[in-house]
Tab-separated table of C-alpha atoms and ligand atoms in Angstrom:
chain	number	residue	atom	x	y	z
A	1	MET	CA	-21.642	-18.747	15.012
A	2	ASP	CA	-22.875	-16.341	12.327
A	3	SER	CA	-19.402	-14.951	11.694
A	4	LEU	CA	-18.014	-17.987	9.851
A	5	LEU	CA	-17.378	-17.273	6.181
A	6	ILE	CA	-17.383	-20.979	5.395
A	7	ASP	CA	-16.511	-24.056	7.427
A	8	GLY	CA	-12.819	-24.810	7.073
A	9	LEU	CA	-11.724	-21.407	5.768
A	10	ALA	CA	-9.414	-19.637	8.214
A	11	GLN	CA	-10.957	-16.578	9.817
A	12	THR	CA	-8.921	-13.418	10.341
A	13	THR	CA	-11.638	-11.688	12.333
A	14	LEU	CA	-14.731	-12.726	14.254
A	15	HIS	CA	-16.663	-10.020	12.436
A	16	PRO	CA	-16.081	-10.289	8.676
A	17	LEU	CA	-18.304	-8.157	6.436
A	18	ASN	CA	-19.684	-11.459	5.183
A	19	VAL	CA	-20.958	-10.462	1.751
A	20	ARG	CA	-20.410	-12.767	-1.213
A	21	VAL	CA	-18.970	-11.177	-4.343
A	22	ASN	CA	-19.928	-12.648	-7.700
A	23	ARG	CA	-18.288	-10.153	-10.025
A	24	ALA	CA	-16.320	-6.908	-9.903
A	25	LYS	CA	-15.973	-4.385	-12.697
A	26	GLY	CA	-14.615	-0.838	-12.647
A	27	SER	CA	-15.609	0.850	-9.401
A	28	TYR	CA	-18.288	-1.690	-8.485
A	29	LEU	CA	-18.522	-5.007	-6.663
A	30	HIS	CA	-21.557	-7.072	-7.721
A	31	LEU	CA	-22.916	-9.213	-4.910
A	32	GLU	CA	-24.645	-12.574	-4.918
A	33	ASN	CA	-27.914	-10.999	-3.808
A	34	GLY	CA	-27.994	-8.746	-6.886
A	35	ARG	CA	-26.845	-5.598	-5.074
A	36	LYS	CA	-23.899	-3.579	-6.251
A	37	ILE	CA	-21.476	-1.817	-3.941
A	38	LEU	CA	-19.218	1.050	-4.902
A	39	ASP	CA	-15.697	0.069	-3.876
A	40	PHE	CA	-14.513	3.333	-2.311
A	41	ILE	CA	-11.311	1.678	-1.014
A	42	SER	CA	-10.136	-0.095	-4.211
A	43	GLY	CA	-9.819	-3.450	-2.436
A	44	ILE	CA	-7.597	-1.649	0.106
A	45	GLY	CA	-5.400	0.000	-2.457
A	46	VAL	CA	-5.122	-2.860	-4.948
A	47	SER	CA	-7.629	-2.065	-7.690
A	48	SER	CA	-6.421	1.463	-8.270
A	49	PHE	CA	-7.271	1.241	-11.972
A	50	GLY	CA	-10.694	-0.219	-11.225
A	51	HIS	CA	-11.629	-3.875	-10.993
A	52	SER	CA	-10.945	-6.020	-14.057
A	53	HIS	CA	-9.492	-3.220	-16.167
A	54	PRO	CA	-9.946	-4.404	-19.791
A	55	ASP	CA	-6.296	-3.815	-20.771
A	56	ILE	CA	-5.069	-5.699	-17.702
A	57	LEU	CA	-7.438	-8.609	-18.407
A	58	LYS	CA	-6.271	-8.712	-22.024
A	59	ALA	CA	-2.626	-8.941	-20.952
A	60	ILE	CA	-3.469	-11.678	-18.431
A	61	HIS	CA	-5.372	-13.689	-21.056
A	62	HIS	CA	-2.490	-13.323	-23.494
A	63	GLN	CA	0.055	-14.470	-20.910
A	64	VAL	CA	-2.076	-17.419	-19.815
A	65	ASP	CA	-2.074	-18.578	-23.430
A	66	GLN	CA	1.742	-18.322	-23.626
A	67	HIS	CA	2.860	-19.924	-20.373
A	68	LEU	CA	2.301	-19.983	-16.618
A	69	HIS	CA	5.106	-20.705	-14.142
A	70	VAL	CA	8.150	-22.186	-15.825
A	71	MET	CA	11.096	-21.982	-13.396
A	72	VAL	CA	12.162	-20.498	-10.064
A	73	TYR	CA	12.765	-16.759	-10.160
A	74	GLY	CA	16.006	-15.611	-11.746
A	75	GLU	CA	16.897	-18.545	-13.986
A	76	PHE	CA	14.959	-18.130	-17.247
A	77	ARG	CA	14.416	-15.026	-19.332
A	78	GLN	CA	10.713	-14.260	-19.466
A	79	THR	CA	9.168	-11.567	-21.643
A	80	ALA	CA	6.455	-10.672	-19.112
A	81	GLN	CA	9.101	-10.019	-16.426
A	82	ASP	CA	11.158	-7.911	-18.839
A	83	SER	CA	8.137	-5.752	-19.716
A	84	ALA	CA	7.081	-5.356	-16.075
A	85	ALA	CA	10.610	-4.302	-15.076
A	86	ARG	CA	11.103	-1.972	-18.031
A	87	ASN	CA	7.783	-0.155	-17.548
A	88	LEU	CA	8.265	0.203	-13.792
A	89	LEU	CA	11.882	1.379	-13.923
A	90	SER	CA	11.049	3.906	-16.641
A	91	LEU	CA	8.908	5.745	-14.049
A	92	LEU	CA	11.655	5.841	-11.406
A	93	PRO	CA	14.827	7.895	-10.901
A	94	ASP	CA	18.015	6.566	-12.539
A	95	ALA	CA	19.463	5.499	-9.165
A	96	LEU	CA	16.698	2.901	-8.845
A	97	ASP	CA	17.634	0.688	-11.757
A	98	ALA	CA	17.106	-2.899	-10.586
A	99	VAL	CA	13.928	-4.633	-9.505
A	100	TYR	CA	13.344	-7.914	-7.694
A	101	PHE	CA	9.756	-9.121	-8.082
A	102	LEU	CA	8.109	-10.894	-5.155
A	103	ASN	CA	4.650	-12.143	-4.261
A	104	SER	CA	3.500	-9.620	-1.675
A	105	GLY	CA	4.289	-6.386	0.099
A	106	ALA	CA	5.596	-8.014	3.260
A	107	GLU	CA	7.934	-10.179	1.189
A	108	ALA	CA	9.342	-7.026	-0.392
A	109	ILE	CA	10.004	-5.627	3.098
A	110	ASP	CA	11.731	-8.831	4.214
A	111	ALA	CA	13.867	-8.799	1.071
A	112	ALA	CA	14.769	-5.136	1.698
A	113	MET	CA	15.825	-5.945	5.274
A	114	LYS	CA	18.069	-8.736	4.008
A	115	LEU	CA	19.520	-6.556	1.274
A	116	ALA	CA	20.347	-3.814	3.782
A	117	ARG	CA	22.123	-6.191	6.152
A	118	ARG	CA	23.966	-7.809	3.251
A	119	THR	CA	25.113	-4.568	1.601
A	120	THR	CA	26.050	-2.615	4.749
A	121	GLN	CA	27.233	-5.611	6.791
A	122	ARG	CA	25.495	-3.962	9.741
A	123	GLN	CA	22.593	-5.289	11.750
A	124	THR	CA	20.403	-2.559	13.202
A	125	ILE	CA	17.209	-1.739	11.365
A	126	ILE	CA	15.151	1.287	12.341
A	127	GLY	CA	11.360	1.535	12.045
A	128	PHE	CA	9.071	4.341	13.208
A	129	SER	CA	6.105	4.808	15.500
A	130	GLY	CA	2.864	4.349	13.554
A	131	GLY	CA	4.627	2.329	10.850
A	132	TYR	CA	2.941	-0.707	9.320
A	133	HIS	CA	4.900	-2.950	6.984
A	134	GLY	CA	3.063	-6.275	6.912
A	135	ASN	CA	2.755	-9.513	8.815
A	136	THR	CA	5.716	-11.758	8.065
A	137	MET	CA	8.140	-12.016	10.998
A	138	GLY	CA	10.469	-9.482	9.353
A	139	ALA	CA	7.823	-6.974	8.346
A	140	LEU	CA	6.122	-7.257	11.732
A	141	SER	CA	9.440	-6.599	13.480
A	142	VAL	CA	9.829	-3.175	11.868
A	143	SER	CA	6.158	-2.282	12.356
A	144	SER	CA	5.246	-0.373	15.482
A	145	ASN	CA	1.961	-1.621	16.932
A	146	ALA	CA	3.232	-3.305	20.128
A	147	ALA	CA	0.005	-5.200	20.862
A	148	ARG	CA	0.093	-6.797	17.425
A	149	LYS	CA	3.745	-7.811	17.856
A	150	GLN	CA	3.780	-9.022	21.445
A	151	PRO	CA	2.156	-12.480	20.968
A	152	PHE	CA	4.745	-13.408	18.337
A	153	GLN	CA	7.946	-12.459	20.134
A	154	PRO	CA	10.799	-12.948	19.691
A	155	LEU	CA	10.729	-11.290	16.292
A	156	VAL	CA	13.763	-10.260	14.226
A	157	GLY	CA	16.475	-8.869	16.529
A	158	ASP	CA	18.301	-5.553	16.406
A	159	VAL	CA	15.261	-3.544	15.400
A	160	GLU	CA	14.568	-0.174	17.011
A	161	ILE	CA	11.413	1.878	16.681
A	162	LEU	CA	11.999	5.654	16.755
A	163	GLU	CA	9.525	8.521	16.950
A	164	TRP	CA	8.079	9.299	13.503
A	165	ASN	CA	8.219	12.872	12.146
A	166	ASP	CA	10.318	14.002	15.107
A	167	LEU	CA	13.614	15.743	14.302
A	168	ARG	CA	15.069	14.377	17.572
A	169	SER	CA	15.031	10.882	15.998
A	170	ILE	CA	17.434	11.876	13.244
A	171	PRO	CA	20.737	11.980	15.202
A	172	LEU	CA	19.893	8.573	16.740
A	173	ILE	CA	20.569	7.066	13.311
A	174	ASN	CA	24.315	6.378	13.391
A	175	GLU	CA	27.024	4.229	11.775
A	176	THR	CA	25.659	1.029	13.337
A	177	VAL	CA	22.447	1.301	11.333
A	178	ALA	CA	21.970	-0.893	8.263
A	179	ALA	CA	18.648	0.582	7.206
A	180	VAL	CA	15.799	2.853	8.057
A	181	ILE	CA	12.362	1.716	6.899
A	182	VAL	CA	9.557	4.214	6.670
A	183	GLU	CA	6.270	4.533	4.820
A	184	THR	CA	6.599	7.715	2.773
A	185	VAL	CA	3.025	8.495	3.862
A	186	GLN	CA	1.810	6.368	6.744
A	187	GLY	CA	-1.297	4.342	5.929
A	188	ASP	CA	-2.385	2.273	8.899
A	189	ALA	CA	-1.585	5.155	11.268
A	190	GLY	CA	-4.529	6.907	9.566
A	191	ILE	CA	-2.917	8.663	6.561
A	192	ARG	CA	-0.164	10.652	8.253
A	193	ILE	CA	1.917	12.879	6.002
A	194	PRO	CA	5.432	13.672	7.272
A	195	ASP	CA	6.884	17.168	7.251
A	196	ALA	CA	9.108	17.624	4.216
A	197	GLU	CA	11.847	18.902	6.536
A	198	TRP	CA	11.766	15.690	8.570
A	199	ILE	CA	11.887	13.234	5.709
A	200	GLN	CA	14.550	15.284	3.919
A	201	ASN	CA	16.648	15.276	7.109
A	202	LEU	CA	16.135	11.537	7.323
A	203	ARG	CA	17.425	11.192	3.758
A	204	GLU	CA	20.488	13.324	4.544
A	205	GLN	CA	21.291	11.435	7.732
A	206	CYS	CA	21.078	8.044	6.002
A	207	THR	CA	23.481	9.308	3.348
A	208	LYS	CA	25.804	10.675	6.028
A	209	VAL	CA	26.043	7.425	8.009
A	210	ASN	CA	25.777	5.141	4.952
A	211	ALA	CA	22.534	3.513	6.076
A	212	MET	CA	19.993	2.482	3.441
A	213	LEU	CA	16.827	4.548	3.302
A	214	ILE	CA	14.063	2.089	2.443
A	215	LEU	CA	10.734	3.662	1.552
A	216	ASP	CA	7.650	1.504	1.927
A	217	GLU	CA	5.251	2.616	-0.810
A	218	ILE	CA	3.335	-0.636	-0.848
A	219	GLN	CA	0.145	1.274	-0.138
A	220	CYS	CA	1.019	4.906	-0.859
A	221	GLY	CA	2.809	4.257	-4.163
A	222	MET	CA	1.393	3.606	-7.648
A	223	GLY	CA	-0.464	6.913	-7.915
A	224	ARG	CA	-2.386	6.806	-4.641
A	225	THR	CA	-1.060	10.149	-3.368
A	226	GLY	CA	-1.610	12.056	-6.601
A	227	ARG	CA	1.842	11.427	-8.058
A	228	PRO	CA	3.186	8.124	-9.401
A	229	PHE	CA	5.289	7.669	-6.234
A	230	ALA	CA	4.805	9.427	-2.892
A	231	PHE	CA	8.495	10.324	-2.493
A	232	GLU	CA	8.075	12.701	-5.443
A	233	HIS	CA	6.174	15.047	-3.095
A	234	PHE	CA	9.268	15.433	-0.923
A	235	ASP	CA	12.060	15.818	-3.437
A	236	ILE	CA	13.983	12.804	-2.132
A	237	VAL	CA	15.122	9.535	-3.693
A	238	PRO	CA	15.340	6.389	-1.527
A	239	ASP	CA	18.086	3.764	-1.690
A	240	ALA	CA	15.387	1.110	-1.901
A	241	LEU	CA	11.691	1.205	-2.625
A	242	CYS	CA	9.121	-1.445	-1.693
A	243	LEU	CA	5.953	-1.768	-3.744
A	244	GLY	CA	2.954	-4.093	-3.685
A	245	LYS	CA	-0.848	-3.886	-3.772
A	246	ALA	CA	-1.731	-1.877	-6.940
A	247	LEU	CA	1.544	-2.928	-8.578
A	248	GLY	CA	0.035	-6.237	-9.731
A	249	GLY	CA	-3.090	-4.707	-11.265
A	250	GLY	CA	-5.236	-7.011	-9.091
A	251	LEU	CA	-2.866	-9.993	-8.980
A	252	PRO	CA	-0.489	-10.764	-6.087
A	253	MET	CA	2.829	-9.022	-6.521
A	254	GLY	CA	5.491	-7.147	-4.580
A	255	ALA	CA	8.702	-5.514	-5.667
A	256	LEU	CA	11.970	-4.436	-4.126
A	257	ILE	CA	13.682	-1.789	-6.217
A	258	ALA	CA	17.243	-0.595	-5.564
A	259	SER	CA	20.445	0.071	-7.485
A	260	LYS	CA	22.028	-2.615	-9.636
A	261	VAL	CA	25.129	-2.396	-7.436
A	262	ALA	CA	23.169	-3.156	-4.256
A	263	MET	CA	20.983	-5.791	-5.848
A	264	ALA	CA	24.042	-7.624	-7.192
A	265	GLN	CA	24.727	-8.676	-3.591
A	266	PHE	CA	21.927	-11.222	-3.786
A	267	ALA	CA	23.761	-13.121	-6.539
A	268	SER	CA	26.837	-14.032	-4.549
A	269	GLY	CA	28.217	-14.518	-1.035
A	270	PRO	CA	26.255	-16.771	-0.753
A	271	SER	CA	24.897	-17.160	-4.252
A	272	LEU	CA	21.091	-17.374	-4.334
A	273	SER	CA	21.018	-15.158	-1.219
A	274	HIS	CA	17.344	-14.450	-1.715
A	275	ILE	CA	15.194	-16.804	-3.739
A	276	THR	CA	11.528	-17.425	-4.353
A	277	THR	CA	9.661	-19.988	-6.423
A	278	PHE	CA	6.779	-17.819	-7.545
A	279	GLY	CA	8.184	-14.269	-7.329
A	280	GLY	CA	8.070	-12.670	-10.770
A	281	HIS	CA	5.363	-15.072	-11.934
A	282	PRO	CA	4.615	-14.226	-15.565
A	283	VAL	CA	0.873	-13.631	-15.103
A	284	PRO	CA	1.145	-10.908	-12.400
A	285	CYS	CA	4.100	-9.493	-14.352
A	286	ALA	CA	1.964	-9.215	-17.491
A	287	ALA	CA	-0.761	-7.464	-15.463
A	288	SER	CA	1.783	-5.201	-13.792
A	289	ALA	CA	3.347	-4.108	-17.074
A	290	VAL	CA	-0.072	-2.724	-18.030
A	291	ALA	CA	-0.763	-1.222	-14.568
A	292	THR	CA	2.496	0.754	-14.669
A	293	SER	CA	1.771	1.958	-18.182
A	294	LEU	CA	-1.711	3.086	-17.032
A	295	LEU	CA	0.024	5.062	-14.294
A	296	SER	CA	1.677	7.280	-16.852
A	297	GLN	CA	-1.732	8.140	-18.345
A	298	VAL	CA	-3.380	9.403	-15.145
A	299	ASP	CA	-4.716	12.986	-15.125
A	300	TRP	CA	-3.154	14.129	-11.829
A	301	ALA	CA	-5.039	17.434	-11.765
A	302	ARG	CA	-8.295	15.480	-11.872
A	303	ILE	CA	-7.130	13.215	-9.032
A	304	GLU	CA	-6.516	16.319	-6.898
A	305	ARG	CA	-9.922	17.758	-7.835
A	306	ILE	CA	-11.678	14.536	-6.821
A	307	GLY	CA	-9.710	14.327	-3.570
A	308	LYS	CA	-10.564	17.920	-2.715
A	309	ALA	CA	-14.263	17.334	-3.523
A	310	ILE	CA	-14.372	14.354	-1.147
A	311	GLU	CA	-12.628	16.342	1.580
A	312	VAL	CA	-14.859	19.424	1.222
A	313	ASN	CA	-17.937	17.202	1.277
A	314	LEU	CA	-16.894	15.402	4.465
A	315	VAL	CA	-15.709	18.268	6.657
A	316	ARG	CA	-19.278	19.674	6.668
A	317	PHE	CA	-20.362	16.923	9.064
A	318	LYS	CA	-20.321	17.612	12.782
A	319	MET	CA	-19.076	14.143	13.639
A	320	VAL	CA	-16.072	14.510	11.313
A	321	GLN	CA	-13.192	15.825	13.415
A	322	SER	CA	-10.753	16.129	10.533
A	323	VAL	CA	-9.895	14.734	7.130
A	324	ARG	CA	-6.263	13.794	6.449
A	325	ARG	CA	-5.631	13.529	2.735
A	326	ILE	CA	-2.973	13.418	0.095
A	327	GLY	CA	-4.259	12.729	-3.412
A	328	LEU	CA	-6.852	9.970	-3.115
A	329	TYR	CA	-5.373	8.572	0.116
A	330	ILE	CA	-7.831	9.684	2.777
A	331	ALA	CA	-8.535	9.167	6.496
A	332	VAL	CA	-11.690	10.526	8.056
A	333	GLN	CA	-11.272	11.118	11.760
A	334	LEU	CA	-14.423	10.617	13.859
A	335	GLU	CA	-14.957	11.020	17.612
A	336	SER	CA	-14.900	7.354	18.584
A	337	ASP	CA	-14.248	3.772	17.499
A	338	GLU	CA	-17.991	3.068	17.893
A	339	GLN	CA	-18.885	5.791	15.405
A	340	VAL	CA	-16.458	4.294	12.900
A	341	GLN	CA	-18.009	0.832	13.353
A	342	SER	CA	-21.489	2.247	12.755
A	343	VAL	CA	-20.403	4.327	9.748
A	344	VAL	CA	-18.607	1.447	7.982
A	345	HIS	CA	-21.588	-0.880	8.402
A	346	GLU	CA	-24.218	1.707	7.491
A	347	ALA	CA	-22.195	2.749	4.412
A	348	LEU	CA	-22.329	-0.862	3.245
A	349	ASN	CA	-26.133	-0.740	3.616
A	350	GLN	CA	-26.055	2.444	1.551
A	351	GLY	CA	-23.989	0.753	-1.182
A	352	VAL	CA	-20.543	2.193	-0.424
A	353	LEU	CA	-17.524	0.223	0.780
A	354	ILE	CA	-15.298	2.173	3.163
A	355	PHE	CA	-13.138	0.450	5.766
A	356	PHE	CA	-11.239	0.458	9.050
A	357	PHE	CA	-7.561	0.965	9.812
A	358	LEU	CA	-5.876	-1.750	11.887
A	359	SER	CA	-4.263	0.611	14.381
A	360	THR	CA	-6.452	3.715	14.133
A	361	PRO	CA	-9.922	2.566	15.162
A	362	ASP	CA	-11.413	6.068	15.420
A	363	ALA	CA	-10.899	6.862	11.726
A	364	PHE	CA	-12.027	5.231	8.485
A	365	ARG	CA	-10.290	5.006	5.143
A	366	ILE	CA	-11.272	6.128	1.669
A	367	ALA	CA	-9.102	5.253	-1.342
A	368	PRO	CA	-11.243	5.302	-4.492
A	369	PRO	CA	-10.093	3.866	-7.811
A	370	LEU	CA	-8.064	6.504	-9.692
A	371	THR	CA	-10.413	5.714	-12.582
A	372	ILE	CA	-13.642	6.597	-10.733
A	373	SER	CA	-16.059	8.575	-12.960
A	374	ASP	CA	-17.753	11.813	-11.875
A	375	GLU	CA	-21.089	10.027	-11.735
A	376	GLU	CA	-19.702	7.202	-9.577
A	377	LEU	CA	-18.094	9.758	-7.302
A	378	ASN	CA	-21.445	11.515	-6.854
A	379	ASP	CA	-23.130	8.188	-6.058
A	380	ALA	CA	-20.444	7.388	-3.488
A	381	LEU	CA	-20.701	10.791	-1.834
A	382	GLU	CA	-24.499	10.638	-1.727
A	383	GLY	CA	-24.276	7.202	-0.053
A	384	LEU	CA	-21.681	8.463	2.369
A	385	ASN	CA	-23.706	11.586	3.167
A	386	ARG	CA	-26.816	9.506	3.899
A	387	THR	CA	-24.648	7.292	6.117
A	388	LEU	CA	-23.201	10.148	8.136
A	389	GLU	CA	-26.641	11.759	8.546
A	390	ILE	CA	-28.101	8.471	9.835
A	391	VAL	CA	-25.245	7.787	12.271
A	392	GLN	CA	-25.044	11.415	13.400
A	393	SER	CA	-28.757	11.638	14.203
B	401	PLP	C1	2.391	0.219	4.035
B	401	PLP	C2	2.266	-1.260	3.903
B	401	PLP	N1	3.365	-2.013	3.913
B	401	PLP	C3	3.310	-3.351	3.793
B	401	PLP	C4	2.105	-4.002	3.668
B	401	PLP	C5	2.070	-5.490	3.555
B	401	PLP	O1	1.686	-5.893	2.281
B	401	PLP	P1	1.057	-7.353	2.077
B	401	PLP	O2	-0.239	-7.362	2.802
B	401	PLP	O3	0.936	-7.492	0.574
B	401	PLP	O4	2.042	-8.312	2.642
B	401	PLP	C6	0.929	-3.255	3.666
B	401	PLP	C7	-0.385	-3.910	3.565
B	401	PLP	O5	-1.412	-3.372	3.881
B	401	PLP	C8	1.010	-1.843	3.786
B	401	PLP	O6	-0.091	-1.086	3.815
């Protein structure tokens, strides 16, 4: 079978891209065969400051020389955790003043679900159509893709999926609801941006019925949408925020951020209500402290200019039905799943990495590093243009 990556390594698909990476730097992946590929998806939203950013590497090296893991999360004071928390919280509204570091995005979602049930003493958790929150049993439960959930039933109980961006969903959120979980901008649904009116109504309703509004910005946070956090586009503040992906600057990390009052619930009744051995590991924390400080140096006007240039370039092609974009978070809608398959594979031949969505097979994703240079952008667009011409002809 030519699809095996290596004997003994679990496969997640029968059709992996199957290229071996030797090195990655900035916007480029350097392959074993000497080719270089422009990473136009930032490792699916992780390497938003480019691969192996020198300041991030420096912080990692420094931390490795100090100490690695020393104790389960929450027992020892660790400088790297303090810096990561301080830098992150300094970018967020005052109401979000406590952070719990975890190892992944899905873990942050699971922790948020537990926190909501614990603080409200209610059970029902609401997710939305098109939502994707990860693959642990909890995160899968609040995600919407039925075919991806069905083989693993029963999942977490008392979860309801309501219609996304539909004002008729709002009054269905009542006093039995512990939490509402929504991606501020949906990723896997193919970059879907909610109406400001809808998400603001959602905020108001959660306040009215005392349900927690949990925003999943695991993919759309950390600058991806052209602001540090996507909720800033909508003039709302969540009760809890889940982060991951780019948060760790290339290392595995998730975070649940809420108020100190809410987060205090994890410390008692029972004590150690939510614990993790590796969450808040000092090395990802050291990397994250730098990633969040890089976030405050981004030229947002330039991000918008680059995003617009990509969009304008792509809509010229006949096979492109539409481009959905906010900042550098982009979905390109084609006519069919087959076209997307051909485009992703041909782009790789042309030296550009673009990729699929799990639940939106007739669109492909673009999410370049926020640090991409003008020259790299031109190279990527030329590769993409050649690709679309070849597939279109
Ligand atoms: C919006 C969103 N939420 C949650 C997750 C899950 O994060 P992880 O894969 O780190 O568990 C993802 C991952 O793609 C995501 O895009």
